[in-house]
PDB file of C-alpha atoms in Angstrom:
ATOM      1  CA  UNK A  14      68.227  31.531 177.974  1.00 91.00           C
ATOM      2  CA  UNK A  15      69.397  32.755 174.549  1.00 93.00           C
ATOM      3  CA  UNK A  16      66.001  32.130 172.920  1.00 95.00           C
ATOM      4  CA  UNK A  17      64.337  33.983 175.726  1.00 97.00           C
ATOM      5  CA  UNK A  18      66.406  37.016 175.093  1.00 96.00           C
ATOM      6  CA  UNK A  19      65.735  36.787 171.233  1.00 97.00           C
ATOM      7  CA  UNK A  20      62.089  36.435 171.934  1.00 98.00           C
ATOM      8  CA  UNK A  21      62.029  39.414 174.352  1.00 98.00           C
ATOM      9  CA  UNK A  22      64.006  41.410 171.748  1.00 98.00           C
ATOM     10  CA  UNK A  23      61.341  40.597 169.144  1.00 98.00           C
ATOM     11  CA  UNK A  24      58.494  41.517 171.566  1.00 98.00           C
ATOM     12  CA  UNK A  25      60.186  44.949 172.203  1.00 98.00           C
ATOM     13  CA  UNK A  26      60.494  45.596 168.518  1.00 98.00           C
ATOM     14  CA  UNK A  27      56.815  44.938 168.037  1.00 98.00           C
ATOM     15  CA  UNK A  28      55.669  46.911 170.891  1.00 98.00           C
ATOM     16  CA  UNK A  29      57.932  49.818 169.809  1.00 98.00           C
ATOM     17  CA  UNK A  30      56.459  49.747 166.340  1.00 98.00           C
ATOM     18  CA  UNK A  31      52.985  49.756 167.884  1.00 97.00           C
ATOM     19  CA  UNK A  32      53.747  52.729 170.192  1.00 97.00           C
ATOM     20  CA  UNK A  33      55.337  54.519 167.248  1.00 97.00           C
ATOM     21  CA  UNK A  34      52.290  54.092 165.154  1.00 97.00           C
ATOM     22  CA  UNK A  35      49.959  55.287 167.950  1.00 96.00           C
ATOM     23  CA  UNK A  36      52.223  58.321 168.661  1.00 96.00           C
ATOM     24  CA  UNK A  37      52.214  59.279 165.158  1.00 96.00           C
ATOM     25  CA  UNK A  38      48.400  58.885 164.840  1.00 95.00           C
ATOM     26  CA  UNK A  39      48.329  55.999 162.373  1.00 96.00           C
ATOM     27  CA  UNK A  40      46.791  53.638 164.931  1.00 94.00           C
ATOM     28  CA  UNK A  41      43.772  55.141 166.808  1.00 91.00           C
ATOM     29  CA  UNK A  42      41.633  54.114 169.742  1.00 91.00           C
ATOM     30  CA  UNK A  43      43.974  54.782 172.483  1.00 90.00           C
ATOM     31  CA  UNK A  44      44.988  57.692 174.871  1.00 93.00           C
ATOM     32  CA  UNK A  45      48.418  57.277 173.297  1.00 93.00           C
ATOM     33  CA  UNK A  46      47.221  58.362 169.866  1.00 94.00           C
ATOM     34  CA  UNK A  47      48.739  61.536 168.520  1.00 94.00           C
ATOM     35  CA  UNK A  48      51.025  61.901 171.541  1.00 95.00           C
ATOM     36  CA  UNK A  49      54.538  62.947 170.636  1.00 95.00           C
ATOM     37  CA  UNK A  50      56.256  61.169 173.578  1.00 97.00           C
ATOM     38  CA  UNK A  51      55.104  57.755 172.158  1.00 96.00           C
ATOM     39  CA  UNK A  52      56.520  58.729 168.739  1.00 97.00           C
ATOM     40  CA  UNK A  53      59.889  59.105 170.560  1.00 97.00           C
ATOM     41  CA  UNK A  54      59.709  56.187 173.080  1.00 98.00           C
ATOM     42  CA  UNK A  55      58.451  53.674 170.465  1.00 98.00           C
ATOM     43  CA  UNK A  56      61.585  53.667 168.130  1.00 98.00           C
ATOM     44  CA  UNK A  57      63.906  53.800 171.277  1.00 98.00           C
ATOM     45  CA  UNK A  58      62.314  50.603 172.549  1.00 98.00           C
ATOM     46  CA  UNK A  59      62.426  49.115 169.081  1.00 98.00           C
ATOM     47  CA  UNK A  60      66.122  49.946 168.812  1.00 98.00           C
ATOM     48  CA  UNK A  61      66.849  48.429 172.191  1.00 98.00           C
ATOM     49  CA  UNK A  62      64.872  45.157 171.136  1.00 98.00           C
ATOM     50  CA  UNK A  63      66.935  44.940 167.943  1.00 98.00           C
ATOM     51  CA  UNK A  64      70.165  45.344 170.005  1.00 98.00           C
ATOM     52  CA  UNK A  65      69.011  42.741 172.492  1.00 97.00           C
ATOM     53  CA  UNK A  66      68.114  40.189 169.874  1.00 97.00           C
ATOM     54  CA  UNK A  67      71.311  40.700 167.921  1.00 97.00           C
ATOM     55  CA  UNK A  68      73.484  40.484 171.045  1.00 96.00           C
ATOM     56  CA  UNK A  69      71.590  37.295 172.237  1.00 96.00           C
ATOM     57  CA  UNK A  70      71.954  35.752 168.733  1.00 96.00           C
ATOM     58  CA  UNK A  71      75.715  36.425 168.511  1.00 95.00           C
ATOM     59  CA  UNK A  72      76.481  35.127 172.088  1.00 87.00           C
ATOM     60  CA  UNK A  73      78.372  31.862 172.147  1.00 83.00           C
ATOM     61  CA  UNK A  74      76.548  28.864 173.549  1.00 73.00           C
TER      62      UNK A  74
END
């Protein structure tokens, strides 16, 4: 279960980075490109992913 939460946290960080890049206009080809909301939601999701991964890694067996 611990590995699942760590993996989920990593996926959240990657998706958050993608959404941030799209929201800031660095990654094109999407309706999300240059949309400020995704530049806000992306880092929030990435931060939650980091928190989830750290919490899962520190949790005792």
